[in-house]
Coordinates of C-alpha atoms in Angstrom, one line a residue:
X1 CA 201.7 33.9 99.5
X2 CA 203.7 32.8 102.2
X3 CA 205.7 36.2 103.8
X4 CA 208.5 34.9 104.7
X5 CA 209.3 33.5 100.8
X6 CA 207.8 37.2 99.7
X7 CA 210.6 39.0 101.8
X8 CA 213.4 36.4 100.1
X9 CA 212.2 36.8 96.9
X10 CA 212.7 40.9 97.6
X11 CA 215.7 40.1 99.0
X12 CA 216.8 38.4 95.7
X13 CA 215.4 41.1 93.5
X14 CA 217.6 43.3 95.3
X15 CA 220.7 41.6 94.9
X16 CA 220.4 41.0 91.1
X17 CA 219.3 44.6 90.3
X18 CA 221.7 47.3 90.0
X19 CA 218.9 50.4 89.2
X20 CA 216.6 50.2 91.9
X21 CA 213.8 53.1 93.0
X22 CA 212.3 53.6 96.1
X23 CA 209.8 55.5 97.3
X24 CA 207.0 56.3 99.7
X25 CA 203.6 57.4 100.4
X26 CA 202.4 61.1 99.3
X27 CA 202.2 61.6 103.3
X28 CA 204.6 59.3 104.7
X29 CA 205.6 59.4 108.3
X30 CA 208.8 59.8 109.9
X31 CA 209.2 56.1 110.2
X32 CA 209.1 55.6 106.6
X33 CA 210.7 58.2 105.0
X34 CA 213.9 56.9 107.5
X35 CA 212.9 53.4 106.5
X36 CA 213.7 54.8 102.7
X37 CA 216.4 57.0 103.4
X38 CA 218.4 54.0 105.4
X39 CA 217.7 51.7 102.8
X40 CA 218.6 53.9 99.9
X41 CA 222.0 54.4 101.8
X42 CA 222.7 50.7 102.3
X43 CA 222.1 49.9 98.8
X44 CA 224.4 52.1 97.3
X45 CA 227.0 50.8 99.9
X46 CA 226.2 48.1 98.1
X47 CA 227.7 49.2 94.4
X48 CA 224.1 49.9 93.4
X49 CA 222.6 52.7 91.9
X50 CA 219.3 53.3 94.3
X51 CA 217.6 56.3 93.9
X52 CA 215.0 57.4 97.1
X53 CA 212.4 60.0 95.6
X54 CA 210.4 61.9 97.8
X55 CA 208.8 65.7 96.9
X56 CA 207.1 66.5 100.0
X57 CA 208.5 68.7 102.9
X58 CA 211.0 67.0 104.9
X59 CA 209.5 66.4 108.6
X60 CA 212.2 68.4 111.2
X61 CA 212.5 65.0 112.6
X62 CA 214.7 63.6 110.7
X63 CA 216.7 67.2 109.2
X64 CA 219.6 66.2 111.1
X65 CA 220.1 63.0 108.6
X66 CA 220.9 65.6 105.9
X67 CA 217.7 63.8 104.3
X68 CA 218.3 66.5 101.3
X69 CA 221.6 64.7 100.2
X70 CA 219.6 61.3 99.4
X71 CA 215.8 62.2 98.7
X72 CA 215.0 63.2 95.3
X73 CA 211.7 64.9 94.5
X74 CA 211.5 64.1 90.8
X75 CA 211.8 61.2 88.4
X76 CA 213.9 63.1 86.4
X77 CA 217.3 61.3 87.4
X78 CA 216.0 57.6 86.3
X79 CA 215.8 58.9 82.5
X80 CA 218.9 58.3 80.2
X81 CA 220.2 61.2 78.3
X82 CA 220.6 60.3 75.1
X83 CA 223.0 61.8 72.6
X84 CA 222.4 60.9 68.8
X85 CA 224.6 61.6 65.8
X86 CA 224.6 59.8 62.1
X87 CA 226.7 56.8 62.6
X88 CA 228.1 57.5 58.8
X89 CA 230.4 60.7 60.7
X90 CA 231.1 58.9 63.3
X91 CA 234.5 56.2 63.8
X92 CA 234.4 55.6 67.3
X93 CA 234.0 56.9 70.6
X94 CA 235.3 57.2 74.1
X95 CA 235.0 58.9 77.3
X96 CA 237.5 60.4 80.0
X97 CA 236.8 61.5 83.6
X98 CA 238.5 64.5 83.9
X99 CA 238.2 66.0 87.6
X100 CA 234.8 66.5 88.0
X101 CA 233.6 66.0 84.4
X102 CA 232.7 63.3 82.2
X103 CA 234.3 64.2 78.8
X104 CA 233.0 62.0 75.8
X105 CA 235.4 61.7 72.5
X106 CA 233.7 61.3 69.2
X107 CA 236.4 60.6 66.4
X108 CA 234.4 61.9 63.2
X109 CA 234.7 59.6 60.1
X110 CA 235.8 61.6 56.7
X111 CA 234.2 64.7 57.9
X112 CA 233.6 67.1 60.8
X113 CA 231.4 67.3 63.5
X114 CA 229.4 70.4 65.2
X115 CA 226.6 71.2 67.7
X116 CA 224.0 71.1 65.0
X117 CA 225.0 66.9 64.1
X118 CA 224.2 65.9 67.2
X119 CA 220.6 65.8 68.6
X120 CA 220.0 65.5 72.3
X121 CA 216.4 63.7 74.1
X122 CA 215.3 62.1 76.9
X123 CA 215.6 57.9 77.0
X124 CA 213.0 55.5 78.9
X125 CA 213.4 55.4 82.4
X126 CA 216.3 53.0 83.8
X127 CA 214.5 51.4 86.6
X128 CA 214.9 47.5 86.8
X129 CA 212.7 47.1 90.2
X130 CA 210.9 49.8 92.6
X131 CA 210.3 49.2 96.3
X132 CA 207.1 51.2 97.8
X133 CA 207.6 51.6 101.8
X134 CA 203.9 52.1 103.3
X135 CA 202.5 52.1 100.2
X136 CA 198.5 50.3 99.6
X137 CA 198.2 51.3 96.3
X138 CA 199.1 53.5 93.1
X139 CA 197.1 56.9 94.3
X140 CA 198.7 56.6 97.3
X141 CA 202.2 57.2 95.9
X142 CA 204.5 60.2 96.1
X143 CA 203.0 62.9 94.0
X144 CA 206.5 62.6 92.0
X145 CA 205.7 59.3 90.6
X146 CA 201.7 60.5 89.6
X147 CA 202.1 61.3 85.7
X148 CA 204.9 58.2 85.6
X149 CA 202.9 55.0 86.0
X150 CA 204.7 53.8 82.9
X151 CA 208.0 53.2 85.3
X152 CA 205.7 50.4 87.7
X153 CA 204.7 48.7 84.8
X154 CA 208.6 48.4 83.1
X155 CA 209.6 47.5 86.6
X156 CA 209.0 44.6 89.0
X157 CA 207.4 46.3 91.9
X158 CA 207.7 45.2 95.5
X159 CA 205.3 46.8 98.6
X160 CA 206.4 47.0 102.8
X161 CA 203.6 46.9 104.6
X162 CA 203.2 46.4 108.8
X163 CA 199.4 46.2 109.1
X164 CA 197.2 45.3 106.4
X165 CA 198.6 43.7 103.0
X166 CA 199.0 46.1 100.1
X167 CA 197.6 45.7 96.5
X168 CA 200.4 47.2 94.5
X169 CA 202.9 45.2 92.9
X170 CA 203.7 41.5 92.7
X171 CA 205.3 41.1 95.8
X172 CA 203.7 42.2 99.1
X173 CA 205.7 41.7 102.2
X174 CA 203.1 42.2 105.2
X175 CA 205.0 41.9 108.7
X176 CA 202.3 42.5 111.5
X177 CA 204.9 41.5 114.3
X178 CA 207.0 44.5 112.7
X179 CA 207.5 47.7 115.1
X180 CA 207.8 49.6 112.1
X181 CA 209.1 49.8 108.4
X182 CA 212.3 51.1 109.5
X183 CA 212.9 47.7 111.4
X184 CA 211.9 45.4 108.5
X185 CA 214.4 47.6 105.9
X186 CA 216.9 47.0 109.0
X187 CA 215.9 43.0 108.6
X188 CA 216.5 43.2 104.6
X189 CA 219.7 44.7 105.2
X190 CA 221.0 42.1 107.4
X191 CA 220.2 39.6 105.1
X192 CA 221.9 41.6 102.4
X193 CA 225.1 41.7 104.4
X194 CA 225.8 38.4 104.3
X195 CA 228.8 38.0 106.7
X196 CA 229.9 41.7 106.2
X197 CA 229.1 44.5 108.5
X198 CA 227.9 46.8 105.4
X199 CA 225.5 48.6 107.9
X200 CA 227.7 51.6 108.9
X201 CA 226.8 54.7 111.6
X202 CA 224.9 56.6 109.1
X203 CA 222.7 53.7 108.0
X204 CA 222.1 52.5 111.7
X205 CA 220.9 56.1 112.8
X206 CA 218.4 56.2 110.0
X207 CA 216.9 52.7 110.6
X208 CA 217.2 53.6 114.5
X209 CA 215.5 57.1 114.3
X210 CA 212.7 55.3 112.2
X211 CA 212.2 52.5 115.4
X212 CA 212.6 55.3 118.4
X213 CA 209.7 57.3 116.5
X214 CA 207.3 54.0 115.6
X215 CA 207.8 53.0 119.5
X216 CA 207.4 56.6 120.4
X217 CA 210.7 55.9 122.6
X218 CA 210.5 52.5 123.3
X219 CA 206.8 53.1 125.4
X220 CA 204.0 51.9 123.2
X221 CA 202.6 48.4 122.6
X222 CA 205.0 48.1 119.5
X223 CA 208.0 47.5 121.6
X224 CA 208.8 44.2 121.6
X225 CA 211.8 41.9 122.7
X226 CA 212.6 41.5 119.4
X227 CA 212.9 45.2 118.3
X228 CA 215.2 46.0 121.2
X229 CA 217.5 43.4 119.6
X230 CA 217.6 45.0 116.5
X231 CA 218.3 48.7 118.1
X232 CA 220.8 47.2 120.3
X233 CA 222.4 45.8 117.1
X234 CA 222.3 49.3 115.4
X235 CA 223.3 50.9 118.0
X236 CA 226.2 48.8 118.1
X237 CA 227.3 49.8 114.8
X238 CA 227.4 53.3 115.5
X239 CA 223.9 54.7 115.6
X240 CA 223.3 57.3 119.1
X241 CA 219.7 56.3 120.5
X242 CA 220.5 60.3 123.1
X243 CA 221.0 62.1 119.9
X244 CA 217.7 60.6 118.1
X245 CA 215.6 60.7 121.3
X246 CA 216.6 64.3 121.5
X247 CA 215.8 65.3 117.9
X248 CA 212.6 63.6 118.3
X249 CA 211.7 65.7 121.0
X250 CA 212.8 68.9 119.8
X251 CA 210.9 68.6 116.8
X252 CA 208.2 67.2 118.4
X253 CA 208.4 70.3 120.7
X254 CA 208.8 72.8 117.6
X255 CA 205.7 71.1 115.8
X256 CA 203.5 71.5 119.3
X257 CA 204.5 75.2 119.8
X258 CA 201.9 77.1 117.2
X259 CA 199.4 75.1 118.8
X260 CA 200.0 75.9 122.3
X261 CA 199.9 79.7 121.4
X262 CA 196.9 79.3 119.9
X263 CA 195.0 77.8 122.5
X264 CA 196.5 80.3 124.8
X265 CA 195.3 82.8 122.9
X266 CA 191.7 81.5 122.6
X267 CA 191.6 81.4 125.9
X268 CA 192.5 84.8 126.8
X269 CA 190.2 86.0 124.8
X270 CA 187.6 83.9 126.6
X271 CA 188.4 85.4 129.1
X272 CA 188.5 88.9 128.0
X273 CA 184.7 88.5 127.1
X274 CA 183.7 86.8 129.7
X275 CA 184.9 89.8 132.2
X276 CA 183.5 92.2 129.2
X277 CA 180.1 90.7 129.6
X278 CA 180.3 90.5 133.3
X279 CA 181.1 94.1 133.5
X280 CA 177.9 94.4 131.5
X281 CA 176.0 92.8 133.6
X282 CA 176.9 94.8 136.6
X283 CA 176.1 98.0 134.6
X284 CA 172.6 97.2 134.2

């Protein structure tokens, strides 16, 4: 199918659902899991209720997101709780927000009501379409979503992909010209928009941490005329290319240092034996 009526028929999924999942790869790179965390961000900016799962360990790339206040590592929040009681006790019912609580009024019907009337389980899972972000298949989903395959069958299920076309879901949006996923969630945001500038400075640094890290800085053969457009138009809405560049680089550094020590280490014990066995040598 044509791509560019794939990514508008995402595009329209998105704006008609209000429950929306998105997830990633069981070893997704920086680039996607900021594709996801972005994205996640925007939709909620957009009244929806979009819920990013991801139970692996966070990369230090991308800690200074606060990746822990949008990520989920289970399923567990896509279930409705459901509360039942025998409809014969009960008159009506209504609920108050009171501070930080939700308070729920049953008026009982010719009778009384206690803990033991009421019987609490878990409903299906409210999911009315899942996005996958670098995703080929169903094994190669977030371990989260293994034992759950029943949600991707409830749901309509839509697959990114920026190199060969994936096999999950109906609709698979394959953007080779892409720099990255983090630039074609930045693309499905603007079209989201609309006229409104929705994409804020939290939203921008997410999508722009995603491209800096794909383009290793702007200096592989991903960089293209058309990505700069897009990080010049994130950066203008508040998103630091320094600070990202920098985080990049110290994590980068931080991930590099274990190795380093090793090798010195193997090498100074090269060393050691080789003057070991020279000594030897001059012995005999």
């Amino acid at each position: 199918m044509n791509d560019i009526k794939v990514r508008q028929q995402i595009v329209e999924k998105l704006k008609e659902s209000s429950n929306i999942l998105v997830t990633v790869s069981a070893n997704p790179t920086v680039d996607e899991l900021s594709a996801a965390l972005g994205l996640t961000l925007f939709l909620n900016k957009l009244d929806k209720h979009a819920t990013a799962v991801f139970s692996g360990d966070i990369p230090p790339a991308i800690k200074f997101l606060n990746p822990e206040k949008t990520f989920e590592n289970t399923v567990d929040s896509l279930r409705d709780f459901i509360i039942a009681l025998d409809k014969e006790k009960a008159d009506h019912l209504r609920y108050k927000v009171v501070d930080d609580m939700v308070k729920i009024f049953i008026t009982p019907y010719r009778t009384t009501i206690g803990q033991e009337d009421l019987e609490f389980s878990q409903g299906d899972y409210n999911v009315e379409f899942v996005l996958t972000i670098g995703v080929k298949s169903e094994e190669e989903l977030d371990h989260a979503l293994e034992s759950h395959g029943r949600i991707l069958h409830d749901a309509p299920v839509a697959s990114l992909s920026i190199d060969e076309a994936g096999a999950l879901g109906s609709m698979n949006w394959t953007d080779t010209n892409a720099s990255s996923y983090s630039e074609m969630s930045a693309n499905l945001a603007d079209s989201l928009s609309g006229d409104k500038k929705l994409v804020d400075k939290q939203i921008a640094t997410a999508f722009l941490t995603g491209i800096v890290a794909a383009t290793e800085r702007f200096s592989n053969e991903k960089t293209s005329s058309r990505v700069m457009t897009i990080a010049a138009q994130l950066m203008a809405a508040g998103a630091d290319q320094q600070l990202i560049a920098t985080q990049l680089q110290e994590a980068q550094t931080v991930e590099e240092a274990p190795q380093v020590a090793d090798d010195d280490h193997a090498t100074n014990d090269t060393v050691k034996m080789t003057e070991g066995e020279t000594s030897k040598i001059d012995r005999s």
